[in-house]
CSV table of C-alpha atoms and ligand atoms in Angstrom, one decimal:
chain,number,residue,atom,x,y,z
A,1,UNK,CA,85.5,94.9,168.8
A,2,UNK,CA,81.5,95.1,168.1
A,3,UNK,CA,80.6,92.1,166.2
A,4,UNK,CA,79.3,93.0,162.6
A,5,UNK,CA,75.9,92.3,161.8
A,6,UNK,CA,75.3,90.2,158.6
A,7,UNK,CA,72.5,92.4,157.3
A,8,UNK,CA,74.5,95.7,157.8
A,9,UNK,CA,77.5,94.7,156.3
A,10,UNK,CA,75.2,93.8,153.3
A,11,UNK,CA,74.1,97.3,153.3
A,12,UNK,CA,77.3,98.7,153.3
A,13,UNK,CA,78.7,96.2,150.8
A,14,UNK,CA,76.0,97.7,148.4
A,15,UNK,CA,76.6,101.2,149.1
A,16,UNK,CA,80.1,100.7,148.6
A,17,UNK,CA,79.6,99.1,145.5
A,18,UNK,CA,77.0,102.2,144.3
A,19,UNK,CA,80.1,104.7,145.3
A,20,UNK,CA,82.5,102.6,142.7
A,21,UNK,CA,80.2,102.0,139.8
A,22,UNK,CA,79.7,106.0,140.1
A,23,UNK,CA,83.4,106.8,140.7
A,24,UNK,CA,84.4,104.2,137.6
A,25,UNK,CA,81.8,105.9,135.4
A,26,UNK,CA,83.0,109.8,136.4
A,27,UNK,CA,86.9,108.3,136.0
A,28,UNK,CA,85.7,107.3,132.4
A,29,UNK,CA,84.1,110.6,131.6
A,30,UNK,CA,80.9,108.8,131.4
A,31,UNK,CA,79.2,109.8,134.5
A,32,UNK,CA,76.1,111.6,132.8
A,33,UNK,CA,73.2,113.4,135.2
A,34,UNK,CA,71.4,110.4,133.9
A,35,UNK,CA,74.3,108.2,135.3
A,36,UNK,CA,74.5,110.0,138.4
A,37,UNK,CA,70.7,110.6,139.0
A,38,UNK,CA,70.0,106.9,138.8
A,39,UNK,CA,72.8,105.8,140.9
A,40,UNK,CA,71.7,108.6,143.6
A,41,UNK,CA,68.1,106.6,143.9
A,42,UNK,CA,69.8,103.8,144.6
A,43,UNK,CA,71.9,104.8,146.9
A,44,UNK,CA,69.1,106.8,148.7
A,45,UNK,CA,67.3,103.4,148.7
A,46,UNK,CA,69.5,101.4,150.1
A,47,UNK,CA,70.4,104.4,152.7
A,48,UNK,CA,66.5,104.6,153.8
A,49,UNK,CA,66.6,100.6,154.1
A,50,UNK,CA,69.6,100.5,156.4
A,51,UNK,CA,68.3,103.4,158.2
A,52,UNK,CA,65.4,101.9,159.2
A,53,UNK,CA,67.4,98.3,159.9
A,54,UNK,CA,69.5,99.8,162.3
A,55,UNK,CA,66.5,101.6,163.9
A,56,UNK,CA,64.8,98.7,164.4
A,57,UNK,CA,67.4,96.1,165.2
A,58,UNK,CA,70.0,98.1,166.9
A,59,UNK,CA,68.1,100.8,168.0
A,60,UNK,CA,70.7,104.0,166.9
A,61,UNK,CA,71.1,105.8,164.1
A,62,UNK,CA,73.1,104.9,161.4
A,63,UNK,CA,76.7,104.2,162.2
A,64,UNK,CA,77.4,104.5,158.2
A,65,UNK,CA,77.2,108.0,157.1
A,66,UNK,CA,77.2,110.2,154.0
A,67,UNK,CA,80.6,109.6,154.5
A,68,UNK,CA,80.5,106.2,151.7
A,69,UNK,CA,77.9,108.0,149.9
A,70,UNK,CA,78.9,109.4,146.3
A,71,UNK,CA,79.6,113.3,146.4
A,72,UNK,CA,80.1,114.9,143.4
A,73,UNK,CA,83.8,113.6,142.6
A,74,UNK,CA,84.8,116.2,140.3
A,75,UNK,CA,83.7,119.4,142.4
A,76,UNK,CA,85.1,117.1,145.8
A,77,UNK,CA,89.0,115.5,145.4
A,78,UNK,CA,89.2,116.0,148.9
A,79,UNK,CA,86.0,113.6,149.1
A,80,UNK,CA,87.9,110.8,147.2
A,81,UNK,CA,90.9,111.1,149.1
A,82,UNK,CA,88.7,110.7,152.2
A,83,UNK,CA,87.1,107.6,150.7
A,84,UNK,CA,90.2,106.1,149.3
A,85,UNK,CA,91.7,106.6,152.7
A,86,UNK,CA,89.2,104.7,154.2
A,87,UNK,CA,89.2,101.7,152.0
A,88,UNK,CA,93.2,101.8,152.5
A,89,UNK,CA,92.2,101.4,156.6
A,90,UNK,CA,89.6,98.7,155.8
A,91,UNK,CA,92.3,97.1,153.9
A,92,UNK,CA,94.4,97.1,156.6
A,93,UNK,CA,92.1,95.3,158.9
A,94,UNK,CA,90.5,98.8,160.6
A,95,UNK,CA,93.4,98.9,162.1
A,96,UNK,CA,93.5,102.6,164.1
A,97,UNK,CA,96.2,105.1,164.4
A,98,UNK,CA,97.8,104.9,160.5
A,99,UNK,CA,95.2,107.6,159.8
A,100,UNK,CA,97.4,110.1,158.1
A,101,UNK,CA,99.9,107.0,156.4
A,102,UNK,CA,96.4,106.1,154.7
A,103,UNK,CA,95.7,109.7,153.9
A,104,UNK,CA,99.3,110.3,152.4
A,105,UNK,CA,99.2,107.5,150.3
A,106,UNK,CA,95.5,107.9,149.1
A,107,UNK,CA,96.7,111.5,148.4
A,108,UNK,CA,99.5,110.1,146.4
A,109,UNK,CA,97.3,107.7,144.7
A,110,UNK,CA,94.5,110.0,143.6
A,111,UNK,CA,97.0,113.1,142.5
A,112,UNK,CA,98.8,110.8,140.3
A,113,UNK,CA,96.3,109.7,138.7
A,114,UNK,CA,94.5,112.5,138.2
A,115,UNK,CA,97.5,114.0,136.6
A,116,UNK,CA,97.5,110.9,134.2
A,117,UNK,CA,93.8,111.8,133.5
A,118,UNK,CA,94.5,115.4,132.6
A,119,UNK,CA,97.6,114.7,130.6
A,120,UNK,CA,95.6,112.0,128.4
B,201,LIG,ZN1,72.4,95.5,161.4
């Protein structure tokens, strides 16, 4: 296991953070273009700046990929499902090979609530 670097994880940590203050909003209703505009900047931002970290201390390209990044949530479930999945294997300790448990039960998650959303 790689060790993490401090700066990336800071990176990530803020991108991650972007994604839920834009997934909260559009669970709300209140994701306006405004909303959505604003928090795209940011997240381009930060992308640009971890970009250009990892090209100059590691070297690569970014490991982190659109894949954290906010996509339209409402056009995308599958997108949410993908992300809640994920956050389900970092819970877990990135522990490998519960891929489709994680899936299932973000699945599970997002469909229920979704049909809570609709009913309300
Ligand atoms: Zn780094």
């Amino acid at each position: 296991m790689p060790e993490r670097c401090k700066q990336c994880e800071r990176y990530e940590k803020g991108l991650k953070e972007l994604h839920e203050r834009r997934t909260n909003l559009w669970r709300r209703g209140e994701l306006t273009d405004a909303a959505a505009e604003k928090l795209a900047a940011e997240e381009q931002r930060v992308t640009e700046d971890l970009k250009k970290h990892q090209a100059t201390q590691h070297g690569h390209s970014p490991v982190l990929t659109a894949k954290t990044l906010a996509i339209e949530p409402s056009q995308n479930l599958e997108e949410e499902i993908r992300c809640r999945a994920h956050e389900l294997y970092e819970e877990r300790g990135r522990e490998d090979g519960l891929d489709l448990d994680d899936w299932l039960r973000a699945e599970a998650e997002i469909t229920a609530k979704n049909a809570k959303t609709a009913a309300a």
